[in-house]
Coordinates of C-alpha atoms in Angstrom, one line a residue:
M1 CA 131.8 103.4 115.2
K2 CA 131.1 99.8 115.6
I3 CA 129.3 100.1 119.1
E4 CA 126.9 102.5 116.9
K5 CA 127.0 99.5 114.6
E6 CA 125.8 97.3 116.9
I7 CA 123.4 99.1 118.8
N8 CA 121.1 99.6 115.5
E9 CA 121.6 96.1 113.8
I10 CA 118.1 94.4 113.8
T11 CA 118.9 90.1 114.8
G12 CA 116.1 89.0 113.2
F13 CA 114.6 85.5 114.8
K14 CA 116.8 83.5 117.0
N15 CA 116.1 80.1 115.1
L16 CA 113.0 80.9 112.6
E17 CA 113.4 77.4 111.2
L18 CA 112.4 75.9 115.3
L19 CA 109.7 78.9 115.9
A20 CA 108.3 78.2 112.9
K21 CA 108.2 74.6 113.7
Q22 CA 106.9 75.0 117.6
V23 CA 103.4 77.3 115.1
V24 CA 103.3 74.0 113.3
E25 CA 103.2 71.9 115.7
G26 CA 101.5 73.8 118.3
F27 CA 98.9 74.5 115.1
I28 CA 98.4 70.3 114.0
S29 CA 97.5 69.7 118.2
G30 CA 94.3 72.2 117.8
L31 CA 93.4 70.2 114.2
H32 CA 90.9 67.5 116.7
K33 CA 88.1 66.6 114.5
S34 CA 91.0 67.5 110.8
P35 CA 89.1 68.1 107.8
F36 CA 92.0 67.8 106.3
H37 CA 92.0 64.2 105.5
G38 CA 95.4 63.1 104.3
F39 CA 97.6 65.4 105.8
S40 CA 100.6 64.1 107.5
A41 CA 103.1 65.2 110.5
E42 CA 105.9 62.6 108.4
F43 CA 108.4 64.4 106.2
A44 CA 108.7 61.6 104.2
E45 CA 108.1 57.7 103.7
H46 CA 110.3 55.2 104.9
K47 CA 111.9 51.8 102.8
I48 CA 114.8 49.4 104.0
Y49 CA 118.0 50.3 103.4
N50 CA 119.8 47.8 101.3
S51 CA 123.4 47.4 101.0
G52 CA 125.9 49.1 98.4
E53 CA 122.5 52.3 98.1
S54 CA 124.2 55.8 99.3
T55 CA 123.9 56.0 102.9
K56 CA 123.1 60.2 102.2
H57 CA 119.4 59.5 103.3
I58 CA 119.7 56.7 105.8
D59 CA 117.5 57.9 108.9
W60 CA 120.2 57.7 112.0
K61 CA 116.9 58.8 114.3
L62 CA 114.9 55.8 113.0
F63 CA 118.2 53.0 113.4
A64 CA 119.1 54.4 116.7
K65 CA 115.5 53.3 117.5
T66 CA 115.0 50.2 115.9
D67 CA 118.8 49.1 115.7
K68 CA 117.8 48.6 111.7
L69 CA 118.6 50.5 109.1
Y70 CA 115.6 53.0 106.6
T71 CA 115.8 55.2 104.0
K72 CA 113.7 57.9 103.3
R73 CA 112.2 58.0 100.4
Y74 CA 111.5 61.3 98.2
E75 CA 109.4 61.5 95.7
E76 CA 110.6 62.8 92.5
E77 CA 106.9 64.6 91.4
T78 CA 105.8 66.3 94.3
N79 CA 101.7 67.1 95.1
L80 CA 101.7 70.6 94.8
R81 CA 104.0 73.3 93.9
C82 CA 103.9 76.9 96.1
H83 CA 105.3 79.8 95.5
L84 CA 105.6 82.5 98.3
I85 CA 105.8 86.6 97.7
V86 CA 107.1 88.9 100.0
D87 CA 107.2 92.1 100.1
N88 CA 109.7 93.8 101.8
S89 CA 109.1 97.8 101.2
S90 CA 109.3 99.9 103.6
S91 CA 105.9 100.2 105.3
M92 CA 106.3 96.7 105.6
H93 CA 109.3 97.0 108.3
Y94 CA 106.8 99.0 110.7
P95 CA 106.5 99.1 113.7
K96 CA 110.8 99.4 113.9
L97 CA 112.0 96.4 115.9
K98 CA 115.8 95.0 116.7
Q99 CA 114.5 91.8 117.5
F100 CA 111.9 89.0 116.9
N101 CA 109.9 86.6 118.9
I102 CA 106.5 85.5 118.1
N103 CA 104.8 87.6 120.7
S104 CA 106.9 90.9 119.1
L105 CA 106.3 91.1 115.2
N106 CA 105.7 93.7 112.5
K107 CA 104.9 93.2 109.0
I108 CA 107.4 91.9 107.7
G109 CA 108.5 89.7 110.8
F110 CA 104.8 88.4 110.7
S111 CA 105.3 87.8 106.9
V112 CA 108.4 85.7 106.9
L113 CA 107.7 83.7 110.3
A114 CA 104.2 82.4 108.4
S115 CA 106.2 81.6 105.4
A116 CA 108.3 79.5 107.2
A117 CA 105.4 77.4 109.0
I118 CA 103.5 77.5 105.6
M119 CA 107.1 76.0 104.4
N120 CA 107.1 73.7 106.4
L121 CA 104.1 72.3 106.4
M122 CA 104.4 72.2 102.6
K123 CA 108.1 70.4 103.7
R124 CA 105.6 67.6 105.8
Q125 CA 103.8 66.8 102.6
R126 CA 106.4 66.9 100.3
D127 CA 105.3 69.5 98.5
A128 CA 107.8 72.3 96.6
V129 CA 108.3 75.6 97.4
G130 CA 109.8 78.4 95.9
L131 CA 110.0 82.1 97.1
S132 CA 109.9 85.9 95.7
I133 CA 111.4 88.7 98.1
Y134 CA 110.6 92.8 95.7
S135 CA 111.1 96.0 97.1
E136 CA 112.1 98.6 94.8
E137 CA 114.2 96.4 92.9
Y138 CA 113.0 92.1 92.2
E139 CA 115.6 91.1 95.7
F140 CA 115.1 87.5 95.7
Y141 CA 113.3 84.3 93.7
S142 CA 114.1 80.6 93.0
S143 CA 111.9 77.9 91.8
E144 CA 110.5 75.4 93.4
K145 CA 111.7 72.6 94.6
G146 CA 111.0 70.3 97.9
S147 CA 114.4 69.7 98.9
E148 CA 116.1 69.9 102.1
R149 CA 119.1 72.2 100.7
H150 CA 116.5 74.2 98.9
H151 CA 114.1 74.6 102.1
Q152 CA 117.4 75.8 104.2
M153 CA 118.1 77.9 101.6
L154 CA 115.0 79.7 101.6
L155 CA 114.6 80.3 105.4
Q156 CA 117.9 82.0 105.3
K157 CA 117.0 84.1 102.5
L158 CA 113.7 85.4 104.7
Q159 CA 116.2 85.8 107.6
E160 CA 117.7 88.0 106.0
A161 CA 114.8 90.1 104.6
L162 CA 113.9 91.2 108.3
R163 CA 117.7 92.4 108.2
S164 CA 117.6 94.8 105.4
S165 CA 116.3 97.8 107.4
K166 CA 114.2 99.9 104.5
E167 CA 114.8 103.9 104.2
K168 CA 112.6 105.3 102.0
S169 CA 112.3 102.4 99.9
T170 CA 109.0 102.6 97.7
T171 CA 107.6 99.6 95.3
E172 CA 105.6 99.5 92.6
T173 CA 104.4 95.4 93.6
Y174 CA 101.8 94.9 90.2
Q175 CA 105.9 95.1 88.0
Y176 CA 107.5 92.1 90.0
L177 CA 104.3 90.3 90.6
H178 CA 104.0 90.5 85.9
L179 CA 107.6 89.1 85.9
I180 CA 106.9 85.9 88.8
A181 CA 103.9 85.4 86.3
E182 CA 106.2 84.8 83.4
K183 CA 108.3 83.2 85.5
L184 CA 106.0 80.7 86.8
K185 CA 105.9 78.0 84.0
R186 CA 103.4 75.1 85.7
R187 CA 101.0 75.7 87.8
S188 CA 101.4 76.6 91.1
L189 CA 99.1 78.0 94.5
V190 CA 101.2 81.5 95.2
F191 CA 100.3 83.3 98.1
L192 CA 101.5 87.1 97.9
F193 CA 102.3 89.2 101.7
T194 CA 102.1 92.7 101.3
D195 CA 100.0 95.4 103.2
M196 CA 98.8 96.8 100.3
L197 CA 99.5 100.1 100.6
Q198 CA 100.2 102.1 97.4
S199 CA 98.2 104.8 95.4
D200 CA 95.3 104.0 93.4
V201 CA 96.8 104.2 90.1
E202 CA 98.5 101.6 91.4
A203 CA 95.7 99.2 92.9
E204 CA 94.8 99.4 89.5
K205 CA 97.7 98.1 88.0
L206 CA 98.3 95.6 90.8
F207 CA 95.0 94.0 90.2
E208 CA 96.2 93.5 86.2
A209 CA 98.8 92.1 87.6
L210 CA 96.9 89.4 89.7
Q211 CA 94.9 88.9 86.8
H212 CA 98.1 87.6 85.0
L213 CA 98.6 85.4 87.6
K214 CA 95.0 83.9 87.2
Y215 CA 95.1 84.3 83.3
N216 CA 98.5 81.8 83.8
K217 CA 96.3 78.8 85.6
H218 CA 97.7 79.9 89.1
E219 CA 95.0 80.3 92.1
V220 CA 96.4 83.2 94.4
I221 CA 96.3 84.0 98.0
L222 CA 96.5 87.4 99.1
F223 CA 97.6 87.6 102.7
H224 CA 96.8 91.5 103.3
T225 CA 99.0 92.1 106.3
F226 CA 98.0 95.1 108.5
D227 CA 98.9 95.8 112.1
K228 CA 95.1 97.0 113.3
K229 CA 95.6 99.2 116.5
H230 CA 97.5 101.5 114.7
E231 CA 97.2 101.5 110.7
V232 CA 93.2 100.2 111.0
D233 CA 91.8 101.7 114.9
F234 CA 94.8 104.6 114.9
D235 CA 94.9 103.6 118.4
F236 CA 97.3 106.6 119.8
T237 CA 97.5 108.7 122.5
N238 CA 95.4 112.7 122.4
R239 CA 99.1 114.0 122.6
P240 CA 100.6 116.5 119.4
K241 CA 102.8 113.6 117.2
R242 CA 104.5 113.7 113.8
F243 CA 103.4 110.8 111.4
V244 CA 105.6 109.9 108.6
D245 CA 105.0 108.2 105.6
V246 CA 108.1 105.0 105.5
E247 CA 108.2 105.3 101.8
T248 CA 108.3 108.8 100.8
G249 CA 109.5 110.8 104.2
E250 CA 106.4 113.3 103.7
H251 CA 105.0 114.1 107.2
I252 CA 102.4 115.6 109.1
N253 CA 102.5 117.1 112.5
L254 CA 97.8 116.6 114.3
Y255 CA 96.3 114.9 117.2
A256 CA 95.3 111.8 116.6
D257 CA 91.3 112.0 117.8
N258 CA 91.4 114.8 115.5
I259 CA 91.2 112.4 112.1
K260 CA 90.2 109.0 114.2
H261 CA 87.0 108.7 112.3
Q262 CA 87.4 109.9 109.1
Y263 CA 90.5 108.0 109.0
G264 CA 88.6 104.8 110.2
E265 CA 85.5 105.5 107.5
A266 CA 88.4 105.7 104.6
V267 CA 90.3 103.0 106.1
Q268 CA 87.1 100.6 106.3
A269 CA 86.0 101.8 102.8
Y270 CA 89.3 100.2 101.7
F271 CA 90.1 97.2 102.6
Q272 CA 86.0 96.2 101.4
E273 CA 87.2 97.3 98.2
L274 CA 89.8 95.1 98.6
Q275 CA 88.0 92.4 99.3
L276 CA 85.2 93.3 96.5
R277 CA 87.8 93.2 93.7
C278 CA 89.5 89.9 94.9
A279 CA 86.2 87.9 94.7
Q280 CA 85.7 89.8 91.5
Y281 CA 88.8 88.3 90.4
R282 CA 88.5 84.7 92.2
I283 CA 90.9 86.0 94.4
K284 CA 91.0 84.4 97.9
Y285 CA 91.4 87.3 100.0
V286 CA 92.7 87.3 103.7
G287 CA 92.8 89.8 105.9
T288 CA 95.7 89.0 108.5
D289 CA 96.8 91.4 111.5
I290 CA 100.3 91.1 112.5
N291 CA 99.2 90.7 116.2
E292 CA 96.3 87.8 115.6
S293 CA 97.9 84.0 115.8
F294 CA 98.7 82.1 112.7
N295 CA 96.5 79.5 112.7
K296 CA 94.0 81.7 109.9
I297 CA 97.1 81.0 107.7
L298 CA 98.2 77.8 107.7
T299 CA 94.2 76.8 107.9
T300 CA 93.7 78.8 104.7
Y301 CA 96.8 77.5 103.2
L302 CA 95.7 73.4 103.7
V303 CA 92.1 74.5 102.5
E304 CA 94.0 75.6 99.6
R305 CA 95.7 72.6 99.3
Q306 CA 92.8 70.6 99.4
K307 CA 90.8 72.2 97.0
F308 CA 93.7 72.5 94.2
G309 CA 93.1 70.0 91.7

């Protein structure tokens, strides 16, 4: 039994924080003529250490370089408040993976790493970040803070989301968005990572919940995550396959080529409807193929951060 458990256990990322940092540093180095004035790669400002002060925030790396004691200065009032929301339902765990790296991601893996990368940018900007994770229940909520301890705790919760392998768990995203809208007491940038897989009735309720966030003066960015190759292009070998709904367990046997054209038309119509509704409610829509780079996500964050005022 122990061997079986070990084989089936999902290990997640080996080092989520390091990988997120690499994603961000690669992105920053690619910003040649950056339109993001004032963007700084420094985490905090420094001031000379005065005898008798707490040694808690001394920058020892800077001491090794300069032979002088400086402390990191943390602003009490942060520049911006952001709240990340991650859908952790069964469909987000498609395709099933045991280990994750930047070249091997499913929808939840992409969302977790993208969230960690945004958090890294926020940390550099001294912005406060909060996090919500939901599936068939409200798994985790934390309000916006900017401390290092808080940052590490959120990274741990994101990593746990990867390991929570979901079996036939449905979710009603709109319920949790209403709860989050009530919990967020101060105007924030809200980022939602979800694959938007729900019925027509639930889709209507979802947009009502997004409107609730907008009514409370939050700026909402929807990162619509999908696996383009399989979920949009329906790129499967034309052999008889069983397609299983991971949230309900329902299945259908068919040849992929027999429905590929009709399926593609239906998906494109759905995506266009989503974009139209988002524009109608002034919600930023970002179509997000999990096989692409994270540049679109990070650029969106910086653009929306500059617009937020």
